Amino acid sequence: QVQLVESGGGLVQSGGSLKLSCTGAGLTLNFYGIVWFRQAPGKEREGISCSSSDGKIYYHDSVKGRFSISKDDDRNTLYLQMNNLKPEDTAVYTCAADTNDCEDVPTYAIDYWGKGARVTVSS
């Protein structure tokens, strides 16, 4: 069974940091573009980063300079390090596998979705 599993969400104060993980089961993350989406209450889902199989990484302007991507191939896991968090970063964060391998950012062809991890940033 193919799964993407997020972990690391939680509650943090404004200015704090969190690190989310996206672990693949039944699929190799390196074969896909891996997208982080987020959906804030009452807002549409937005893609905030895409990591291609050849190492290119795209960041949405809203997180550029604060969020960063890293990978652990041995653990088949991709991480989203979030620094200097703001209350407007409060959202459910979901990772997904893009078969277009980030070629068409900001549009994606998603084969697999995680269930999401909630991040709450208090002011």
C-alpha atoms as a PDB file:
ATOM      1  CA  GLN A   1       0.000   0.000   0.000  1.00  0.00           C
ATOM      2  CA  VAL A   2       1.385   3.373  -1.008  1.00  0.00           C
ATOM      3  CA  GLN A   3       1.401   6.002   1.713  1.00  0.00           C
ATOM      4  CA  LEU A   4       2.835   9.390   2.448  1.00  0.00           C
ATOM      5  CA  VAL A   5       2.929  10.110   6.153  1.00  0.00           C
ATOM      6  CA  GLU A   6       3.526  13.538   7.651  1.00  0.00           C
ATOM      7  CA  SER A   7       4.706  14.130  11.185  1.00  0.00           C
ATOM      8  CA  GLY A   8       6.053  16.973  13.288  1.00  0.00           C
ATOM      9  CA  GLY A   9       3.116  19.342  13.414  1.00  0.00           C
ATOM     10  CA  GLY A  10       2.070  21.110  16.578  1.00  0.00           C
ATOM     11  CA  LEU A  11       1.638  24.387  18.376  1.00  0.00           C
ATOM     12  CA  VAL A  12       4.421  26.966  18.383  1.00  0.00           C
ATOM     13  CA  GLN A  13       4.714  30.632  19.277  1.00  0.00           C
ATOM     14  CA  SER A  14       5.266  33.306  16.671  1.00  0.00           C
ATOM     15  CA  GLY A  15       8.942  33.427  15.736  1.00  0.00           C
ATOM     16  CA  GLY A  16       9.452  29.779  16.610  1.00  0.00           C
ATOM     17  CA  SER A  17      10.395  26.788  14.471  1.00  0.00           C
ATOM     18  CA  LEU A  18       8.983  23.422  13.528  1.00  0.00           C
ATOM     19  CA  LYS A  19      10.248  20.631  11.308  1.00  0.00           C
ATOM     20  CA  LEU A  20       7.790  18.532   9.365  1.00  0.00           C
ATOM     21  CA  SER A  21       8.602  15.123   7.933  1.00  0.00           C
ATOM     22  CA  CYS A  22       7.133  13.386   4.909  1.00  0.00           C
ATOM     23  CA  THR A  23       7.936   9.679   4.794  1.00  0.00           C
ATOM     24  CA  GLY A  24       7.118   7.422   1.892  1.00  0.00           C
ATOM     25  CA  ALA A  25       5.883   3.840   2.248  1.00  0.00           C
ATOM     26  CA  GLY A  26       5.499   1.773  -0.910  1.00  0.00           C
ATOM     27  CA  LEU A  27       7.015   4.499  -3.067  1.00  0.00           C
ATOM     28  CA  THR A  28      10.461   6.021  -3.428  1.00  0.00           C
ATOM     29  CA  LEU A  29      10.316   9.771  -2.881  1.00  0.00           C
ATOM     30  CA  ASN A  30      13.308  10.327  -5.178  1.00  0.00           C
ATOM     31  CA  PHE A  31      11.217   9.189  -8.142  1.00  0.00           C
ATOM     32  CA  TYR A  32       8.774  12.072  -7.758  1.00  0.00           C
ATOM     33  CA  GLY A  33       8.543  15.755  -7.291  1.00  0.00           C
ATOM     34  CA  ILE A  34       7.460  16.158  -3.682  1.00  0.00           C
ATOM     35  CA  VAL A  35       5.140  19.046  -2.990  1.00  0.00           C
ATOM     36  CA  TRP A  36       4.254  20.607   0.331  1.00  0.00           C
ATOM     37  CA  PHE A  37       0.795  22.120   0.344  1.00  0.00           C
ATOM     38  CA  ARG A  38      -0.908  23.991   3.098  1.00  0.00           C
ATOM     39  CA  GLN A  39      -4.482  24.977   3.699  1.00  0.00           C
ATOM     40  CA  ALA A  40      -5.306  27.645   6.216  1.00  0.00           C
ATOM     41  CA  PRO A  41      -8.781  27.894   7.764  1.00  0.00           C
ATOM     42  CA  GLY A  42     -11.195  29.395   5.269  1.00  0.00           C
ATOM     43  CA  LYS A  43      -8.615  29.562   2.494  1.00  0.00           C
ATOM     44  CA  GLU A  44      -7.750  27.557  -0.570  1.00  0.00           C
ATOM     45  CA  ARG A  45      -4.940  25.041  -0.544  1.00  0.00           C
ATOM     46  CA  GLU A  46      -1.654  26.431  -1.834  1.00  0.00           C
ATOM     47  CA  GLY A  47       1.582  24.773  -2.850  1.00  0.00           C
ATOM     48  CA  ILE A  48       4.485  26.212  -0.866  1.00  0.00           C
ATOM     49  CA  SER A  49       7.408  24.125  -2.116  1.00  0.00           C
ATOM     50  CA  CYS A  50       8.282  21.525  -4.690  1.00  0.00           C
ATOM     51  CA  SER A  51      11.420  19.370  -4.609  1.00  0.00           C
ATOM     52  CA  SER A  52      12.278  17.725  -7.904  1.00  0.00           C
ATOM     53  CA  SER A  53      13.980  14.364  -8.332  1.00  0.00           C
ATOM     54  CA  ASP A  54      17.109  16.088  -9.671  1.00  0.00           C
ATOM     55  CA  GLY A  55      17.449  18.356  -6.664  1.00  0.00           C
ATOM     56  CA  LYS A  56      15.740  21.557  -7.760  1.00  0.00           C
ATOM     57  CA  ILE A  57      13.622  23.184  -5.079  1.00  0.00           C
ATOM     58  CA  TYR A  58      10.938  25.816  -5.563  1.00  0.00           C
ATOM     59  CA  TYR A  59       9.514  27.944  -2.782  1.00  0.00           C
ATOM     60  CA  HIS A  60       6.427  30.102  -2.727  1.00  0.00           C
ATOM     61  CA  ASP A  61       7.251  33.739  -2.074  1.00  0.00           C
ATOM     62  CA  SER A  62       5.355  33.606   1.232  1.00  0.00           C
ATOM     63  CA  VAL A  63       7.863  31.142   2.721  1.00  0.00           C
ATOM     64  CA  LYS A  64      11.055  31.965   0.840  1.00  0.00           C
ATOM     65  CA  GLY A  65      13.922  32.631   3.240  1.00  0.00           C
ATOM     66  CA  ARG A  66      12.070  31.083   6.193  1.00  0.00           C
ATOM     67  CA  PHE A  67      11.325  27.524   5.080  1.00  0.00           C
ATOM     68  CA  SER A  68      13.809  25.016   3.696  1.00  0.00           C
ATOM     69  CA  ILE A  69      13.778  21.472   2.353  1.00  0.00           C
ATOM     70  CA  SER A  70      16.145  18.629   3.143  1.00  0.00           C
ATOM     71  CA  LYS A  71      16.103  14.924   2.421  1.00  0.00           C
ATOM     72  CA  ASP A  72      17.249  11.701   4.012  1.00  0.00           C
ATOM     73  CA  ASP A  73      17.308   9.128   1.229  1.00  0.00           C
ATOM     74  CA  ASP A  74      18.094   6.273   3.607  1.00  0.00           C
ATOM     75  CA  ARG A  75      14.890   7.025   5.516  1.00  0.00           C
ATOM     76  CA  ASN A  76      12.942   7.824   2.321  1.00  0.00           C
ATOM     77  CA  THR A  77      11.955  11.045   4.063  1.00  0.00           C
ATOM     78  CA  LEU A  78      11.771  14.674   3.067  1.00  0.00           C
ATOM     79  CA  TYR A  79      11.770  17.435   5.682  1.00  0.00           C
ATOM     80  CA  LEU A  80      10.279  20.905   5.739  1.00  0.00           C
ATOM     81  CA  GLN A  81      12.149  23.108   8.199  1.00  0.00           C
ATOM     82  CA  MET A  82      10.004  26.086   9.116  1.00  0.00           C
ATOM     83  CA  ASN A  83      11.682  29.009  10.881  1.00  0.00           C
ATOM     84  CA  ASN A  84      10.450  32.401  12.009  1.00  0.00           C
ATOM     85  CA  LEU A  85       6.884  31.129  11.950  1.00  0.00           C
ATOM     86  CA  LYS A  86       4.053  33.642  11.812  1.00  0.00           C
ATOM     87  CA  PRO A  87       0.397  33.297  12.801  1.00  0.00           C
ATOM     88  CA  GLU A  88      -0.491  33.360   9.080  1.00  0.00           C
ATOM     89  CA  ASP A  89       1.473  30.107   8.678  1.00  0.00           C
ATOM     90  CA  THR A  90      -1.227  28.345  10.686  1.00  0.00           C
ATOM     91  CA  ALA A  91      -2.575  25.611   8.405  1.00  0.00           C
ATOM     92  CA  VAL A  92      -2.765  21.912   7.700  1.00  0.00           C
ATOM     93  CA  TYR A  93       0.407  20.942   5.857  1.00  0.00           C
ATOM     94  CA  THR A  94       0.263  18.045   3.417  1.00  0.00           C
ATOM     95  CA  CYS A  95       2.935  16.415   1.306  1.00  0.00           C
ATOM     96  CA  ALA A  96       2.151  14.930  -2.077  1.00  0.00           C
ATOM     97  CA  ALA A  97       3.900  13.169  -4.960  1.00  0.00           C
ATOM     98  CA  ASP A  98       3.906  15.098  -8.246  1.00  0.00           C
ATOM     99  CA  THR A  99       4.385  12.920 -11.331  1.00  0.00           C
ATOM    100  CA  ASN A 100       5.326  16.059 -13.291  1.00  0.00           C
ATOM    101  CA  ASP A 101       8.384  16.310 -11.042  1.00  0.00           C
ATOM    102  CA  CYS A 102       7.870  20.048 -10.414  1.00  0.00           C
ATOM    103  CA  GLU A 103       8.066  20.818 -14.153  1.00  0.00           C
ATOM    104  CA  ASP A 104       4.813  22.795 -14.176  1.00  0.00           C
ATOM    105  CA  VAL A 105       4.938  24.689 -10.867  1.00  0.00           C
ATOM    106  CA  PRO A 106       2.502  26.052  -9.655  1.00  0.00           C
ATOM    107  CA  THR A 107       0.376  23.317 -11.213  1.00  0.00           C
ATOM    108  CA  TYR A 108       0.876  19.703 -10.264  1.00  0.00           C
ATOM    109  CA  ALA A 109      -0.174  16.188 -11.242  1.00  0.00           C
ATOM    110  CA  ILE A 110      -0.561  14.521  -7.868  1.00  0.00           C
ATOM    111  CA  ASP A 111      -0.574  10.749  -7.645  1.00  0.00           C
ATOM    112  CA  TYR A 112      -0.382  10.371  -3.874  1.00  0.00           C
ATOM    113  CA  TRP A 113      -1.389  12.530  -0.928  1.00  0.00           C
ATOM    114  CA  GLY A 114      -0.543  12.413   2.730  1.00  0.00           C
ATOM    115  CA  LYS A 115      -3.209  13.002   5.352  1.00  0.00           C
ATOM    116  CA  GLY A 116      -1.710  16.222   6.633  1.00  0.00           C
ATOM    117  CA  ALA A 117      -0.179  17.643   9.786  1.00  0.00           C
ATOM    118  CA  ARG A 118      -1.650  20.594  11.644  1.00  0.00           C
ATOM    119  CA  VAL A 119       0.567  23.555  12.442  1.00  0.00           C
ATOM    120  CA  THR A 120      -0.705  26.283  14.737  1.00  0.00           C
ATOM    121  CA  VAL A 121       1.287  29.447  15.330  1.00  0.00           C
ATOM    122  CA  SER A 122       0.153  31.583  18.239  1.00  0.00           C
ATOM    123  CA  SER A 123       0.773  35.320  18.373  1.00  0.00           C
END
